[in-house]
Coordinates of C-alpha atoms in Angstrom, one line a residue:
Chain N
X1 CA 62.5 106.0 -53.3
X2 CA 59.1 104.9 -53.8
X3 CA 58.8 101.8 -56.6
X4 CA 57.0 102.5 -59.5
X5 CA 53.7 101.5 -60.5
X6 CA 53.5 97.5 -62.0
X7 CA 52.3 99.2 -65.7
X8 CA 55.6 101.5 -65.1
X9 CA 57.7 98.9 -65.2
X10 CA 56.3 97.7 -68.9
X11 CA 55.0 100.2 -70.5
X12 CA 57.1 101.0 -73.6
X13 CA 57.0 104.7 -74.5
X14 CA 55.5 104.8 -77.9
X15 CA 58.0 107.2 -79.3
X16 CA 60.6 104.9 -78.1
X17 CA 59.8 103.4 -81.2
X18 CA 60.9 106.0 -83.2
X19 CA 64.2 106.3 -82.1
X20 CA 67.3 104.8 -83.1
X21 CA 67.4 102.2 -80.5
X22 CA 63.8 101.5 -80.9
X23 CA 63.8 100.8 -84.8
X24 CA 65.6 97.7 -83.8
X25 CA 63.4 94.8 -83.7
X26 CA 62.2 93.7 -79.6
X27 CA 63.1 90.5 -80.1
X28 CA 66.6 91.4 -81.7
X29 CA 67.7 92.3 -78.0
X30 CA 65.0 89.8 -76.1
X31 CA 64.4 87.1 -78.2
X32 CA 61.1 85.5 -77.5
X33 CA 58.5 85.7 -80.7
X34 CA 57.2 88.9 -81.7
X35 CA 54.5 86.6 -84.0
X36 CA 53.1 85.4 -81.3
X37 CA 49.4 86.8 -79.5
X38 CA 49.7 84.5 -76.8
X39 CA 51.7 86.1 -73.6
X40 CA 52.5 83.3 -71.9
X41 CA 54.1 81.7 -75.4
X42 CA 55.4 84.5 -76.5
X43 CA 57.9 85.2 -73.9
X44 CA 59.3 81.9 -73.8
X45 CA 62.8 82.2 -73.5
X46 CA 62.6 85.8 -73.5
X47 CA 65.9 87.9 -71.8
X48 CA 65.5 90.4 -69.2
X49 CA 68.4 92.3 -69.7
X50 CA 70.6 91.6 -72.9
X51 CA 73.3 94.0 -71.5
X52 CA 74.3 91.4 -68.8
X53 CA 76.5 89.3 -68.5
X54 CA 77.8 90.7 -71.7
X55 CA 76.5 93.6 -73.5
X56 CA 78.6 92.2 -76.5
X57 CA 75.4 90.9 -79.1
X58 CA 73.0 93.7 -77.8
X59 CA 74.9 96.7 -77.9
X60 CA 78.7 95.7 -79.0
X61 CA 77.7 96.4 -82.8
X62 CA 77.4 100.1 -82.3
X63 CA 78.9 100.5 -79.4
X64 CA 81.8 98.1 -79.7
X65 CA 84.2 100.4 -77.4
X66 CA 82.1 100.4 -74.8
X67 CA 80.8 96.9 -74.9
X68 CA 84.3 95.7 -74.8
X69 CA 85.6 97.4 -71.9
X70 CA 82.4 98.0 -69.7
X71 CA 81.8 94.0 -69.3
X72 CA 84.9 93.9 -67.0
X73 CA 84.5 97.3 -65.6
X74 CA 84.2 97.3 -61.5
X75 CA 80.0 97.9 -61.9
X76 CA 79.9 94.8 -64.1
X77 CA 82.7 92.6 -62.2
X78 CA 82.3 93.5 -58.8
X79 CA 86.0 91.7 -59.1
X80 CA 87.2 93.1 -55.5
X81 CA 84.4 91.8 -53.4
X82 CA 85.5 87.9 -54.5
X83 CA 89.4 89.2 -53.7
X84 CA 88.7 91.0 -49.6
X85 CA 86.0 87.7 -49.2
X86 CA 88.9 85.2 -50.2
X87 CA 91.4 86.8 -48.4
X88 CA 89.5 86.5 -45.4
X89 CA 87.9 83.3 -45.9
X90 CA 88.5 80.2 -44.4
X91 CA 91.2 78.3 -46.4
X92 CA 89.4 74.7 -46.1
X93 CA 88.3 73.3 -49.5
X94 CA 84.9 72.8 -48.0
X95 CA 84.1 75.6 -45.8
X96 CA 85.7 78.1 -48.7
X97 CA 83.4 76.1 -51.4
X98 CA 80.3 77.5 -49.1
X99 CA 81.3 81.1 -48.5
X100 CA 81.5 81.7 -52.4
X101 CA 78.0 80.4 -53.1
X102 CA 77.0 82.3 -50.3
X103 CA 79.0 85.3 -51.8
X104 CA 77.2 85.0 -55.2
X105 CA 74.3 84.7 -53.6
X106 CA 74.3 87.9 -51.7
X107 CA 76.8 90.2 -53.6
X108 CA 75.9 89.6 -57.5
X109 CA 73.1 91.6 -57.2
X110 CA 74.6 94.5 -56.8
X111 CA 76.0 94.4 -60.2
X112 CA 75.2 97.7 -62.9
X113 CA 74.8 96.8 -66.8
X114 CA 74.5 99.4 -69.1
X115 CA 70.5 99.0 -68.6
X116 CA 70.3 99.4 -65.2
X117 CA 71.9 102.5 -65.7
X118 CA 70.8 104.0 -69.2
X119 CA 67.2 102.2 -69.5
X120 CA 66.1 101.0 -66.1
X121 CA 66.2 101.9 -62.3
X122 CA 68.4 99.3 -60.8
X123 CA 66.7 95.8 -59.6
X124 CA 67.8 96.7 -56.1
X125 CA 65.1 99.0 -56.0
X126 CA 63.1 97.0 -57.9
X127 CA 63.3 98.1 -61.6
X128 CA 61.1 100.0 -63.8
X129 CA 61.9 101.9 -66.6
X130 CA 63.5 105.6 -66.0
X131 CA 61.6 106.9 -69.0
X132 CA 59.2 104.2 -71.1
X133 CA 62.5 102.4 -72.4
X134 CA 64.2 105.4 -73.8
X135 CA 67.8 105.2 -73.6
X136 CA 69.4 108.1 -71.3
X137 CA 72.7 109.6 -72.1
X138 CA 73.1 110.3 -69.1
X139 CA 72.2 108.6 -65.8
X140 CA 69.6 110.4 -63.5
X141 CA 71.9 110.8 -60.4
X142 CA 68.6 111.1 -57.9
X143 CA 67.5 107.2 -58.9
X144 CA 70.3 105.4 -61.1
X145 CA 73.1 106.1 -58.7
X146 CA 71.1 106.8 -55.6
X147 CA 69.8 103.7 -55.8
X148 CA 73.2 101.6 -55.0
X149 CA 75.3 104.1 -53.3
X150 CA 72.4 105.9 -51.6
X151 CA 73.2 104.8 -48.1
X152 CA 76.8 106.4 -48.2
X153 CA 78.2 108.4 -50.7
X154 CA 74.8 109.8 -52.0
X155 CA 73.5 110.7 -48.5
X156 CA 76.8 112.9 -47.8
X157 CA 76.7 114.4 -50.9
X158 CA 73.6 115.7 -50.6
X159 CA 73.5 116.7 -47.1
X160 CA 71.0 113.6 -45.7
X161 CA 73.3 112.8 -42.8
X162 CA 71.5 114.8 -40.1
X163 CA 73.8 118.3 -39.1
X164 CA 76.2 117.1 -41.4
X165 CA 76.4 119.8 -44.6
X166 CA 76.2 118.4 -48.0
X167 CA 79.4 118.7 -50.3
X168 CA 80.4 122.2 -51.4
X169 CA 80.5 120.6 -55.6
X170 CA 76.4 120.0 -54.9
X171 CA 75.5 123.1 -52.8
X172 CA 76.6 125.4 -54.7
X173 CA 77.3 124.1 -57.8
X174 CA 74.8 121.8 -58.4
X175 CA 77.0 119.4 -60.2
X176 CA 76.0 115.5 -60.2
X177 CA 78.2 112.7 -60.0
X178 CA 78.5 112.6 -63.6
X179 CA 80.0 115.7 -63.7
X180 CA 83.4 113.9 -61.5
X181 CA 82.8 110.3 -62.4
X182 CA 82.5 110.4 -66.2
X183 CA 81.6 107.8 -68.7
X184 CA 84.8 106.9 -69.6
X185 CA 85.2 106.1 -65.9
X186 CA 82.0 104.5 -65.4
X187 CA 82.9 102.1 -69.0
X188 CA 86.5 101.2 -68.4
X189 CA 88.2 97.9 -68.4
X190 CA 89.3 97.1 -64.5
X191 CA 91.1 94.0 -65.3
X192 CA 93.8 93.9 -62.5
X193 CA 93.0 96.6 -60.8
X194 CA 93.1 95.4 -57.1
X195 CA 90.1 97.6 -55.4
X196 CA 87.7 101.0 -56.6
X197 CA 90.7 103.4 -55.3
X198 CA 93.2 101.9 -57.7
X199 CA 91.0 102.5 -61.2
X200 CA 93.5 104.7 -63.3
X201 CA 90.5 106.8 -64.5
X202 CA 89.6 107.7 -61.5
X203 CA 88.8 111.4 -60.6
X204 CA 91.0 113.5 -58.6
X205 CA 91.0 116.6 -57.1
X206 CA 93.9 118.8 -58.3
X207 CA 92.3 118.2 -61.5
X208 CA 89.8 121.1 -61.1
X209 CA 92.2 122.8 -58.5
X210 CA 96.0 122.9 -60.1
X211 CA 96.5 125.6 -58.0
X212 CA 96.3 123.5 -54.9
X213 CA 99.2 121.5 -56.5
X214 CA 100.8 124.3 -58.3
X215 CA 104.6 125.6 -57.3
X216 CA 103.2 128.5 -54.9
X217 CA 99.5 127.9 -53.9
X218 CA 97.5 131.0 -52.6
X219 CA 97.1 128.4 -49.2
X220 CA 99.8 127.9 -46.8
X221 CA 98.5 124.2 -45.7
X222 CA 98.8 122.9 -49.7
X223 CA 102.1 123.8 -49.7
X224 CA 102.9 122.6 -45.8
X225 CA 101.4 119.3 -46.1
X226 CA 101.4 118.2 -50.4
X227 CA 101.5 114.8 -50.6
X228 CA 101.5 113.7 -46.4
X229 CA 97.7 114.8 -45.7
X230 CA 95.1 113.8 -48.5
X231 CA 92.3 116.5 -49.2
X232 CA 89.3 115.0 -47.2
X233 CA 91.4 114.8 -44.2
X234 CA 91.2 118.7 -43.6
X235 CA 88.1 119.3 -46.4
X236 CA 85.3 116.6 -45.8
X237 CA 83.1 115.8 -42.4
X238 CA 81.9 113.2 -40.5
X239 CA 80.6 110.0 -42.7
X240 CA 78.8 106.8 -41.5
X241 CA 80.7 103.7 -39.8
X242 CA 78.7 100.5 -39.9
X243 CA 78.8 97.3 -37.6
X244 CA 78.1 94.3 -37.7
X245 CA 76.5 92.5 -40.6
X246 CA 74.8 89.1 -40.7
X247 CA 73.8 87.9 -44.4
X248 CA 70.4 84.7 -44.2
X249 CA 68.0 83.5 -46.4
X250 CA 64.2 83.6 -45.2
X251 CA 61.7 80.9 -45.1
X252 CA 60.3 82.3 -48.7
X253 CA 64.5 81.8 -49.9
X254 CA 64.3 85.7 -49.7
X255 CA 68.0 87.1 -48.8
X256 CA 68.4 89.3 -45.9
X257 CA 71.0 91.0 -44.3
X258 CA 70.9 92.4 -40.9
X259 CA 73.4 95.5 -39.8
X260 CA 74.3 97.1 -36.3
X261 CA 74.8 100.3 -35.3
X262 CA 75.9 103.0 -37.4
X263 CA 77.9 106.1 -35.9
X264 CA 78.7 109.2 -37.5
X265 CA 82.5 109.4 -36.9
X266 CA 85.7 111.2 -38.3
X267 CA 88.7 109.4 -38.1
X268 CA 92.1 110.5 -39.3
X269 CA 94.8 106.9 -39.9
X270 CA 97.8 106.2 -41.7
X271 CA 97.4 105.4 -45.1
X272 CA 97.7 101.0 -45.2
X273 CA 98.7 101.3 -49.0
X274 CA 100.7 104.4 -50.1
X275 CA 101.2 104.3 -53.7
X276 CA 102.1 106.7 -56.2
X277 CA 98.9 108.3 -57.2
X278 CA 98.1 108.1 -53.3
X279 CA 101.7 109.0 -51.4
X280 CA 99.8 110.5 -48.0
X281 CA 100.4 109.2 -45.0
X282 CA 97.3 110.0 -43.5
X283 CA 94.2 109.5 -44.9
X284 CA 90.5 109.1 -43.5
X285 CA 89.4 106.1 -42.6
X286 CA 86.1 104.4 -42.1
X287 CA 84.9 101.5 -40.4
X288 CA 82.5 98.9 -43.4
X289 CA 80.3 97.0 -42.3
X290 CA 82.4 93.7 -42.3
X291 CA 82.1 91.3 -40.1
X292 CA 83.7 87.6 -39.0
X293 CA 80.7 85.9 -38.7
X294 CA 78.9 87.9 -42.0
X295 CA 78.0 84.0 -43.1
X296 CA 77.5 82.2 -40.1
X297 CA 73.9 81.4 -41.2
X298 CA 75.8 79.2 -44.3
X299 CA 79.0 78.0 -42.7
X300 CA 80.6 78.4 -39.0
X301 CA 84.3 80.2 -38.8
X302 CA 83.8 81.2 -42.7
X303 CA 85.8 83.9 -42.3
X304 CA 88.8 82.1 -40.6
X305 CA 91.1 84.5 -41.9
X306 CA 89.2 87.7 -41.0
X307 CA 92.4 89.3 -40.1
X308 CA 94.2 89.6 -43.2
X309 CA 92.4 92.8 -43.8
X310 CA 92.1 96.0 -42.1
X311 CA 88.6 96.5 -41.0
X312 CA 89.2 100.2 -40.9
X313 CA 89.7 101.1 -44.9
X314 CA 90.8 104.0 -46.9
X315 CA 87.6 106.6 -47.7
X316 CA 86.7 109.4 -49.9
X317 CA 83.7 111.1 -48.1
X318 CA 81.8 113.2 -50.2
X319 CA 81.0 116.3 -48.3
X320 CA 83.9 118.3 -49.3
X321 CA 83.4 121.8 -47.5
X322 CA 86.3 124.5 -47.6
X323 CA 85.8 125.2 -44.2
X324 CA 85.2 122.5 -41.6
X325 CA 85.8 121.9 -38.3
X326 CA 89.0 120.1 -38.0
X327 CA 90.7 122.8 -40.8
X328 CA 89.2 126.0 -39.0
X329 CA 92.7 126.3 -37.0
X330 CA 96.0 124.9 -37.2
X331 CA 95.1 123.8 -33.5
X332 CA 91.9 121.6 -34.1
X333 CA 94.1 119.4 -35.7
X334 CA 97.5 119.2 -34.7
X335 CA 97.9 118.2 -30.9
X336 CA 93.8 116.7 -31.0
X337 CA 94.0 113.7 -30.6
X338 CA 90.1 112.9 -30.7
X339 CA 90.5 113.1 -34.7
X340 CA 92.9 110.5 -35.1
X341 CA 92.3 106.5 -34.8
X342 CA 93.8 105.4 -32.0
X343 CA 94.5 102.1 -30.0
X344 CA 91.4 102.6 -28.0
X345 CA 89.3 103.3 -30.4
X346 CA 89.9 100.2 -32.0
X347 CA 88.1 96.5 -30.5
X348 CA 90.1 94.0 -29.6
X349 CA 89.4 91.4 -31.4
X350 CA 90.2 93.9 -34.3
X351 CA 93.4 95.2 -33.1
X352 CA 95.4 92.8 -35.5
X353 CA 93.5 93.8 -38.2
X354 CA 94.1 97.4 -38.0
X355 CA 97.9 97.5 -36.7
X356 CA 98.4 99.7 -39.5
X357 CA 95.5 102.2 -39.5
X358 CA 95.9 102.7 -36.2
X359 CA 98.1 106.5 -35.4
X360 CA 100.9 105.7 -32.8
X361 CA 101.1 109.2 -29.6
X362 CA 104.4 109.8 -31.5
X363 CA 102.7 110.4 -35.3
X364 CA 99.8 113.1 -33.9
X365 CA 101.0 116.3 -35.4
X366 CA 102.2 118.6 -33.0
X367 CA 100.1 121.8 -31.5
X368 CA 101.3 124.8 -33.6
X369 CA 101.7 128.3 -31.3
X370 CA 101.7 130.9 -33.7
X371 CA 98.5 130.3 -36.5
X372 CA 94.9 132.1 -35.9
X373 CA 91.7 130.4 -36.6
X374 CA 90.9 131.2 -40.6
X375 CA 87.6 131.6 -39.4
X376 CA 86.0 132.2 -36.3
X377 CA 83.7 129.1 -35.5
X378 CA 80.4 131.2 -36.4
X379 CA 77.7 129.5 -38.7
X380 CA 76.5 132.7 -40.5
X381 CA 80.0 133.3 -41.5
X382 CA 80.5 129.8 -43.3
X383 CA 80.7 129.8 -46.9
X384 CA 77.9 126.9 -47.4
X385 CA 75.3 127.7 -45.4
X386 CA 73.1 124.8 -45.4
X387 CA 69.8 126.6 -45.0
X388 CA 67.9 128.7 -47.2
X389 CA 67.2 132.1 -45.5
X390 CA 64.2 132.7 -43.9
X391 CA 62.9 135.0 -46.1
X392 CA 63.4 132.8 -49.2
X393 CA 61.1 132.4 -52.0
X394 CA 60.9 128.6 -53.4
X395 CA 60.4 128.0 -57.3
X396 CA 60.1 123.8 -58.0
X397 CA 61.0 122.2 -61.2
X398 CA 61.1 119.1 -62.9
X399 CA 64.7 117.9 -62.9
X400 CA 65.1 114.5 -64.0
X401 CA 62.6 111.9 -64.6
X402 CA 60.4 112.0 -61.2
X403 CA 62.4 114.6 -59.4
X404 CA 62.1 118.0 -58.2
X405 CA 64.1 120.8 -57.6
X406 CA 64.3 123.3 -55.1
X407 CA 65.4 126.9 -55.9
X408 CA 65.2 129.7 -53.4
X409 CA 66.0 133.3 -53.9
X410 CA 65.8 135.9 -51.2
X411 CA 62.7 138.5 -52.1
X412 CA 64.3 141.7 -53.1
X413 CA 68.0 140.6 -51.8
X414 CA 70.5 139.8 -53.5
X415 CA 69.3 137.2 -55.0
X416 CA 71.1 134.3 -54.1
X417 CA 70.1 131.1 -55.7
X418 CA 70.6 127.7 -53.2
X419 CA 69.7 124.9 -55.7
X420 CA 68.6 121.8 -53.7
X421 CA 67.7 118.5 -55.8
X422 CA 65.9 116.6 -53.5
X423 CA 64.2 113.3 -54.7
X424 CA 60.4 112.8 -54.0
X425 CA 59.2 111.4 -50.5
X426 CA 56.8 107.8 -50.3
X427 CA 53.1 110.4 -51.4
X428 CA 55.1 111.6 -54.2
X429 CA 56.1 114.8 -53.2
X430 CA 59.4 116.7 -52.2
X431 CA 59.6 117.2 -48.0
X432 CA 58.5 120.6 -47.6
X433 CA 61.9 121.6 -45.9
X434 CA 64.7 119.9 -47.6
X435 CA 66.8 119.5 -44.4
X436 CA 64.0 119.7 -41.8
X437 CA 64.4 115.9 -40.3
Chain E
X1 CA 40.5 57.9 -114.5
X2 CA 43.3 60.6 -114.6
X3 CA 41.0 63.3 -115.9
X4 CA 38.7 62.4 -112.7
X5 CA 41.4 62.5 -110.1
X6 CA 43.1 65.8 -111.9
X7 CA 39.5 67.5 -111.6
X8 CA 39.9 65.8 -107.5
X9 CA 42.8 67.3 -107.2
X10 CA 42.5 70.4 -108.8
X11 CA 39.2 70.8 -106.8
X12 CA 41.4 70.3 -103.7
X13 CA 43.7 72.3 -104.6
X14 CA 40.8 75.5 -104.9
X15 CA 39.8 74.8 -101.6
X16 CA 43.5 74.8 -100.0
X17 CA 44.5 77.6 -102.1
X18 CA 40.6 80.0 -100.5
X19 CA 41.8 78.7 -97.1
X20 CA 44.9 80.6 -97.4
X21 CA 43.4 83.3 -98.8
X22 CA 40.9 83.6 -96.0
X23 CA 43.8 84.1 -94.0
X24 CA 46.2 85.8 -95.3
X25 CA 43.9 88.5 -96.9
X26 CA 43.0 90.2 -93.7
X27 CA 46.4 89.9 -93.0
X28 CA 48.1 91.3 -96.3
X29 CA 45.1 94.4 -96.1
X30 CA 46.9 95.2 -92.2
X31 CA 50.2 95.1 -93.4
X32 CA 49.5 97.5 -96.0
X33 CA 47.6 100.1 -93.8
X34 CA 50.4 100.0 -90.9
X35 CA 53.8 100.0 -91.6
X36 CA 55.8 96.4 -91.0
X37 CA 57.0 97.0 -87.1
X38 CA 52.9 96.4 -86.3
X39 CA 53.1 93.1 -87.2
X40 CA 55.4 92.6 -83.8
X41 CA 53.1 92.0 -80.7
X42 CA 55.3 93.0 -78.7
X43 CA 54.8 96.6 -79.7
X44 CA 51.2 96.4 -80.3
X45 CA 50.7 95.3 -76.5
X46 CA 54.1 96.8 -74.4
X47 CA 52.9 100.2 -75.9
X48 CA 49.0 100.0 -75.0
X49 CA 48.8 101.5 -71.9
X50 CA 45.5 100.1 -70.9
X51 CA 45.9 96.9 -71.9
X52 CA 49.0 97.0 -69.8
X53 CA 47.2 98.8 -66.9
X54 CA 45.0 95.8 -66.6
X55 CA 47.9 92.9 -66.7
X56 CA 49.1 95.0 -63.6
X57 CA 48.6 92.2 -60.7
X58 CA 50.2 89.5 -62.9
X59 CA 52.9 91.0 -64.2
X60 CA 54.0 91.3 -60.2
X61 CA 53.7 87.9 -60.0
X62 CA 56.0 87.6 -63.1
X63 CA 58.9 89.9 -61.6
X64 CA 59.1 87.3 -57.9
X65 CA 62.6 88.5 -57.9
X66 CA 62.2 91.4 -56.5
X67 CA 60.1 90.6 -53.6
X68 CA 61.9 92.0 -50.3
X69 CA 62.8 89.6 -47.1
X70 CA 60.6 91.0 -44.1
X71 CA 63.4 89.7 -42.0
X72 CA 66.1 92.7 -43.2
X73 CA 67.4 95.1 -40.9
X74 CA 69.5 98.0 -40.6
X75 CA 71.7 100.0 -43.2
X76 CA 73.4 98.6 -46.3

C-alpha cells in the first residue's frame, strides 16, 4: 500500500466540521491552543491520538460501552505477546529486565485504538487519514485491517498467496472481515483471556452453517468426524510458515526485524490445548516466526526458556474452499502421511518444543477402501474458480476510500458476476489481472 | 492637585481604553461575520488545503516516527 501524500495526512475535511464528531472543539480531544496563529506554539503539548492509551476522556462520554471495554481488548493490550515472551524468557532478573524493554520496544507498535481503525490508516503503514478525519463506521478492510494482518490472514483471504485460491466467504460472497469479526468482537474486554483463540466472542463456523452441526447433516464427514477434525483441516489450503526472526535497532535508533524463509505448507497436528469450545484433536498448525535468539542484538540466551512453548501453534487459515485437495477423497487424507506433522518434519532443536503437535505413525487415520473421490481433481469443475473467464467484461468501481473493485460478467453468458476487491498498486492503479503475478 | 491627576488619569485611561478597541474591534466585526468555531486556528489552517499543501516537507519532518529502518528484511 502506497503512503499517502504529507498534506493527506493533515488535511481536515471541511465537512468534518459539520458532523457530530467535528462540532466538538480540536483542542477538546488534542489539547494544544486553538488561539494561537503561531504553529510551532500552538501545538505545544498537543496529543496525537487521544484514543490511546485510553479512549476514556475522548470518546468514553458517548461512547462509554465501548471505551470501557475496548482499552483492554487484545488490539489495545496486545496482553498475549508479554505472556508467550515471558514464558520463554530467560528467568534472570537481569537478562528478563532486557527482553521486556526490548519487547515494548518492538511489539507496542502494533497496537489498534479506536483511531487507527475508525479515523486513521494504522502508523505501521504510516498514518494518514482514511477520509479527511471523518469518523468511519466501519473499518475499510483493504487499508485498516490489511495494514496489520496483511502478510497472513489478509493475503489468504484474498487469494495473494500465489496458486493458492482465496477463501470461498470473499470470492463469491464478497464479504469483509467485518462481516465475521464484528464490533462487538473487535471492542470486547479480553481481561484473562490467555491468547486470540480463547476470546469468547469469537466467530465460529457452525454459526452460519448449523447444519454442519445439526443431528443429521446432508455431509457424511460432519457427522463421521464432529468434534475430532476442526473445519480448516479438511476446508482451508496451504498458508505461510515463517523462520527465523532477528529484532535490532539501526544506527538512526530505527527498529528492524529481519525474517527467513517462508514456505507455503499444510500441516495437519494434534490439537496442544483441547478445550470446550475447541474439543478436536487435530487441528492445523503453522510454524510463526519465533525464534531463540529473536533478541540477541539486546541480550545473549534471552530466550532461555524457548521451549516452554510449541513453536508449531494452532491456526485458522483463511481460505476456506468447499473443495480442496486433502477433502477431494476420503483417501488424500487418511493413510497420507505428507499432510500430517511428523517427527521429521520437525528440527531438532525444536523437537522438545513440539512433542505435542507432533502426529505419532499410530494416530494417521487409516486409508478407507470403499469412498469415491467427491470430485474428480479437474479445475473447471471446482466450485471457486479463481479466474475470470476469458471472455469476461471488467466494470471498476470505487469501493472504499482509495480502492477499486473488479467486477466481470461473461458477454452474453450467463452472467456470472466474480467480484474481486483488489487494493491499488505503488502508480495508483489496480494490476491489470488481479491474480496475474 | 486631584482635579489634575483625575484629568491624568482619566486621559490615561482614553488611551488604554482606544488601544483595546483597536483590537478587539477587528476582532468583534469577524466574530460576527463567521460563526464562533473560526475563531479556532486550528480549523482555519488543518482545513486550507493550500496552505497545508505548502507545509508538506515540514510536516514530514514533524511525523520522524514513522521513518522505516533500511536495514529490515523479509516478512512480518
Amino acid at each position: 500500500m502506497a503512503p499517502l501524500e504529507p498534506y493527506e495526512k493533515i488535511y481536515v475535511n471541511p465537512s468534518f466540521i459539520k458532523t457530530g464528531h467535528g462540532e466538538i472543539a480540536c483542542e477538546t480531544c488534542h489539547g494544544g491552543n486553538p488561539k494561537d496563529p503561531n504553529r510551532q506554539t500552538a501545538h505545544q503539548g498537543i496529543v496525537k491520538d487521544p484514543t490511546f492509551p485510553d479512549a476514556d476522556k475522548a470518546c468514553g462520554e458517548c461512547h462509554e460501552n465501548i471505551a470501557s471495554t475496548a482499552k483492554n481488548s487484545l488490539h489495545y493490550t496486545l496482553a498475549p505477546f508479554e505472556k508467550v515472551i515471558k514464558a520463554r524468557a530467560n528467568k534472570d532478573e537481569g537478562i528478563l529486565e532486557k527482553v521486556c524493554q526490548a519487547r515494548e520496544k518492538h511489539c507496542n507498535g502494533c497496537h489498534a485504538s479506536c483511531g487507527q481503525c475508525h479515523v486513521s490508516r494504522p502508523d505501521y503503514i504510516e498514518g494518514g487519514f482514511l477520509r479527511g478525519h471523518l469518523f468511519q463506521k466501519t473499518p475499510c478492510m483493504h487499508t485498516t485491517c490489511a495494514s496489520c494482518h496483511g502478510g497472513r490472514v489478509y493475503s489468504e483471504f484474498t487469494g495473494a498467496n500465489d496458486e493458492y485460491p482465496p477463501d470461498v466467504h470473499y470470492a463469491s460472497k464478497g464479504m469483509t472481515c467485518m462481516d465475521c469479526h464484528t464490533g462487538k468482537e473487535m471492542h470486547s474486554d479480553a481481561t484473562g483471556v490467555a491468547t486470540r483463540f480463547d476470546l469468547p466472542e469469537r466467530p465460529r463456523c457452525d454459526q452460519c452453517h448449523p447444519d454442519v452441526v445439526s443431528e443429521k447433516p446432508k455431509t457424511d464427514s460432519h457427522t463421521i468426524h464432529r468434534d475430532k477434525v476442526a473445519c480448516q483441516v479438511c476446508h482451508a489450503v496451504g498458508y505461510r510458515n515463517c523462520s527465523n526472526c532477528h529484532v535490532g535497532t539501526d544506527k538512526n535508533g530505527l527498529t528492524y526485524f529481519r525474517s527467513g524463509k517462508t514456505e507455503m505448507l499444510f500441516k495437519i497436528g494434534i490439537n496442544p490445548n483441547q478445550t470446550k469450545g475447541r474439543p478436536y484433536t487435530y487441528v492445523v498448525l503453522r510454524h510463526p516466526p519465533a525464534d531463540p535468539g529473536l533478541f540477541d542484538f539486546y541480550v545473549k540466551n534471552g530466550l532461555g526458556d524457548f521451549d516452554k512453548l510449541p513453536t508449531w501453534k494452532l491456526d485458522t487459515p483463511h481460505n476456506i474452499q468447499r473443495i480442496t485437495p486433502q477433502n477431494n477423497a476420503c483417501n488424500n487424507c487418511h493413510g497420507n502421511a505428507a499432510l500430517f506433522l511428523l517427527e521429521k518434519d520437525v528440527t531438532d532443536w525444536e523437537q522438545k518444543a513440539n512433542v505435542r503437535g507432533v502426529v505419532p505413525d499410530a494416530k494417521i487415520p487409516r486409508p478407507i477402501f470403499d469412498r469415491p473421490a467427491i470430485r474428480p481433481d479437474d479445475p473447471s469443475k471446482s466450485p471457486h474458480p479463481p479466474f475470470p473467464p476469458a471472455n469476461a467484461t471488467y466494470s471498476m468501481q470505487l469501493t472504499c476510500y482509495h480502492t477499486w473493485q473488479w467486477r466481470a460478467g461473461t458477454k452474453g453468458g450467463r452472467g456470472e458476476i466474480f467480484p474481486f476487491e483488489i487494493p491499488l498498486n505503488n502508480k495508483g492503479f489496480p494490476p491489470i489481472f488481479p491474480r496475474s503475478g | 492637585m486631584k482635579n489634575l491627576l483625575k484629568k491624568k488619569g482619566y486621559k490615561a485611561g482614553l488611551i488604554v481604553v482606544f488601544v483595546i478597541a483597536a483590537f478587539l474591534g477587528p476582532a468583534a466585526a469577524y466574530a460576527k461575520a463567521e460563526p464562533a468555531k473560526s475563531k479556532s486556528e486550528c480549523i482555519a489552517c488543518h482545513t486550507d488545503l493550500n496552505r497545508i499543501i505548502r507545509l508538506s516537507s515540514e510536516i514530514e519532518q514533524i511525523r520522524p516516527e514513522f521513518r522505516r529502518s533500511a536495514e529490515a528484511s523479509g516478512e512480518g
